[in-house]
Coordinates of C-alpha atoms and ligand atoms in Angstrom, one line a residue:
M2 CA 0.4 0.0 -0.7
K3 CA 1.4 3.0 -0.9
V4 CA 1.2 6.4 1.9
S5 CA 2.3 9.6 0.4
A6 CA 1.7 11.1 3.7
I7 CA 1.3 10.9 7.9
V8 CA -1.6 12.8 9.5
Y9 CA -1.9 12.6 13.3
T10 CA -3.7 14.1 15.9
S11 CA -2.4 14.3 19.5
N12 CA -3.4 15.5 23.1
T13 CA -0.2 15.8 25.1
G14 CA 2.6 15.1 22.7
F15 CA 3.2 11.3 22.8
T16 CA 1.4 10.1 19.1
A17 CA 3.5 13.3 17.6
Q18 CA 6.2 12.3 18.6
Y19 CA 5.6 8.6 17.3
A20 CA 4.7 10.5 13.6
T21 CA 7.4 13.1 13.4
L22 CA 9.8 9.7 14.1
L23 CA 8.0 7.9 11.2
S24 CA 8.0 10.9 9.0
H25 CA 11.8 10.9 9.6
Q26 CA 12.4 7.8 9.0
T27 CA 10.4 7.6 6.0
G28 CA 11.0 11.0 4.5
L29 CA 6.9 10.9 4.3
P30 CA 5.4 14.5 5.1
L31 CA 3.5 15.1 8.5
Y32 CA 0.4 16.8 9.2
R33 CA -2.0 17.6 12.0
L34 CA -5.2 16.0 11.7
E35 CA -6.6 19.6 12.5
E36 CA -4.4 22.0 10.1
C37 CA -4.8 19.0 7.5
D38 CA -6.2 20.2 3.8
L39 CA -4.6 17.3 2.0
P40 CA -6.8 16.6 -0.9
G41 CA -9.6 13.6 -0.2
S42 CA -7.7 11.3 -2.7
T43 CA -4.6 11.3 -0.5
Q44 CA -3.3 7.8 0.6
V45 CA -2.6 8.1 4.7
L46 CA -1.4 6.5 7.8
F47 CA -3.0 7.8 10.8
L48 CA -2.0 8.1 14.0
G49 CA -4.4 9.1 17.1
W50 CA -4.1 8.5 21.1
L51 CA -6.6 6.6 22.5
C52 CA -9.4 8.2 24.8
A53 CA -11.8 5.4 26.4
G54 CA -10.8 2.7 24.2
K55 CA -11.4 5.0 20.8
I56 CA -8.9 6.2 18.7
Q57 CA -9.1 10.3 18.6
G58 CA -9.4 11.2 14.7
L59 CA -10.0 8.2 13.0
K60 CA -13.8 9.3 12.3
G61 CA -13.1 12.1 10.9
A62 CA -9.6 11.2 9.3
M63 CA -11.4 8.8 7.1
G64 CA -14.4 10.3 6.2
R65 CA -11.4 13.0 4.6
F66 CA -8.6 10.8 3.0
Q67 CA -8.1 7.5 2.4
V68 CA -6.6 5.7 5.2
A69 CA -4.5 3.3 4.5
G70 CA -3.3 1.8 7.7
I71 CA -3.3 3.3 11.3
C72 CA -1.3 3.6 14.7
A73 CA -3.0 3.3 18.2
V74 CA -1.4 5.2 21.0
G75 CA -2.4 4.4 24.6
L76 CA -0.8 3.7 27.9
A77 CA -1.6 0.1 28.0
P78 CA 1.3 -2.5 27.6
Q79 CA -0.9 -3.5 25.1
A80 CA -4.3 -3.9 23.3
D81 CA -5.9 -6.6 22.0
P82 CA -6.1 -6.2 18.3
A83 CA -8.7 -7.6 17.1
K84 CA -11.1 -5.9 20.3
L85 CA -9.2 -2.2 19.1
A86 CA -9.9 -2.8 15.4
G87 CA -13.8 -3.9 16.1
D88 CA -14.6 -0.8 18.8
N89 CA -12.5 1.5 16.0
R90 CA -14.5 0.2 12.8
C91 CA -10.9 -0.2 11.6
G92 CA -12.5 -2.1 8.9
G93 CA -9.6 -4.3 8.1
L94 CA -7.1 -1.8 7.5
P95 CA -3.8 -2.7 9.1
L96 CA -3.9 -1.6 12.7
F97 CA -0.6 -1.4 15.0
Y98 CA -0.6 -0.3 18.5
L99 CA 2.3 1.8 19.9
R100 CA 2.8 2.0 24.0
G101 CA 2.9 6.5 24.2
G102 CA 2.9 7.3 27.5
Y103 CA 1.1 9.6 30.1
A104 CA 1.4 13.0 31.0
P105 CA -0.9 14.2 33.6
A106 CA 0.3 17.7 34.0
R107 CA -0.3 18.2 30.3
I108 CA -4.5 16.5 30.6
R109 CA -6.8 19.4 30.8
G110 CA -11.0 19.5 31.3
R111 CA -13.0 16.7 30.6
Y112 CA -10.2 14.6 30.1
K113 CA -8.8 15.5 33.8
M114 CA -12.6 14.5 34.8
M115 CA -12.5 10.8 33.0
M116 CA -9.0 10.3 35.0
A117 CA -9.7 11.0 38.0
M118 CA -12.8 8.2 37.9
M119 CA -10.2 5.8 36.1
K120 CA -7.7 6.6 38.9
A121 CA -10.7 6.0 41.3
I122 CA -11.5 3.3 40.0
L123 CA -8.0 1.4 40.0
S124 CA -6.9 2.6 43.4
K125 CA -9.7 -0.5 44.2
K126 CA -7.9 -3.0 42.4
T127 CA -5.1 -5.0 43.4
D128 CA -3.8 -6.6 40.4
R129 CA -0.5 -5.8 38.9
E130 CA -1.9 -4.6 35.7
S131 CA -3.7 -1.8 37.5
Q132 CA -1.2 -0.4 39.9
E133 CA 1.3 -0.1 36.8
A134 CA -1.6 2.2 35.6
L135 CA -2.0 3.5 38.6
K136 CA 1.2 4.6 38.7
A137 CA 1.9 5.7 35.4
I138 CA -1.8 7.7 35.9
V139 CA -0.4 9.3 39.3
G140 CA 3.5 10.1 38.1
G141 CA 3.5 10.2 34.8
A142 CA 5.3 8.2 32.4
D143 CA 7.1 8.0 28.8
W144 CA 7.4 4.5 26.6
V145 CA 8.5 6.2 22.9
D146 CA 10.6 3.9 21.5
T147 CA 11.6 4.0 18.2
A148 CA 12.0 0.1 18.4
Q149 CA 8.1 -0.1 18.6
L150 CA 7.9 1.6 15.1
A151 CA 9.5 -1.5 13.6
P152 CA 6.2 -3.2 12.8
V153 CA 4.6 0.1 10.9
L154 CA 8.4 1.0 9.5
D155 CA 8.3 -2.9 7.7
W156 CA 4.1 -2.4 6.7
L157 CA 5.2 1.3 4.7
E158 CA 8.5 0.2 3.4
G159 CA 6.6 -3.5 2.5
Ligands
FMN24 C1 -9.3 10.6 29.2 C2 -7.7 9.9 28.4 C3 -8.2 8.5 28.3 C4 -7.4 7.5 27.7 N1 -8.0 5.8 27.5 C5 -7.3 5.2 27.5 C6 -7.4 4.2 26.8 O1 -8.4 3.7 26.7 N2 -6.6 2.9 26.7 C7 -5.1 3.4 26.3 O2 -4.4 2.9 26.5 N3 -4.5 4.8 27.2 C8 -5.8 5.5 27.2 N4 -5.2 6.8 27.7 C9 -4.0 7.2 27.6 C10 -3.6 7.9 26.3 O3 -4.0 7.2 25.2 C11 -1.7 8.6 26.7 O4 -1.7 9.3 27.2 C12 -1.5 8.3 25.0 O5 0.0 8.2 25.4 C13 -1.6 9.6 24.7 O6 -1.1 10.2 23.5 P1 -1.5 12.0 23.0 O7 -0.2 12.6 24.3 O8 -0.5 11.7 21.9 O9 -1.9 12.8 23.7 C14 -6.4 8.0 27.8 C15 -5.8 9.3 28.7 C16 -6.6 10.1 29.0 C17 -6.4 11.3 29.2

C-alpha cells in the first residue's frame, strides 16, 4: 500500500512524537489532522491517541482521506488487536498499537475528570497491571521508543 502522508492527532504530545519519528525515518510529509488540507484522494497513515478505547480523530480522518493504515497510541502495555479494530470500525485496515506515555500535567478539562474517575477505579484494584497503570497516571510515564515502530516501518516499506 502506497502511503503518501502521515496524519496524526495528539493531546499531550506522545502521538506527535511517534508521527514525527515515522516522518523522519520514511521522509513522508507530516500533518496534524486539525491543520491538514490534503486532497481526499491522499493515501495516509493515521495516528491517533486512545481515549476510553476510541482512537481519537480516526472517524474524521476516514471521512477526509484514504486511510490506508492506523496507529493507536495508548498507555496500556498492549492492546487486543481484534477488540481495538472492532471498537474503532477499522474495517480490516492494518492497525498497530504503540505504547505512548502519560503526562498528568498536560491533561485538561473533561479528560482530567475522566482520568480522576479512572484513578478512583484503579485504586480499588490489586492486580499488577492496574497498580502499574495507577502509578503512571499519578506520576506520569514515557514509553516512546523507536523500536516499537519496526512493524509500522516494515508495513510502510513493504
Ligand atoms: C481521558 C483519557 C482516556 C484514556 N483512555 C485510554 C485507553 O482507553 N487506553 C489506553 O491505552 N490509554 C488511554 N489513555 C492514555 C492515552 O492514550 C496516552 O496517554 C497517550 O499516550 C496520549 O497520547 P497523546 O500524548 O498523543 O495525547 C487515556 C488518556 C486520557 C487522558
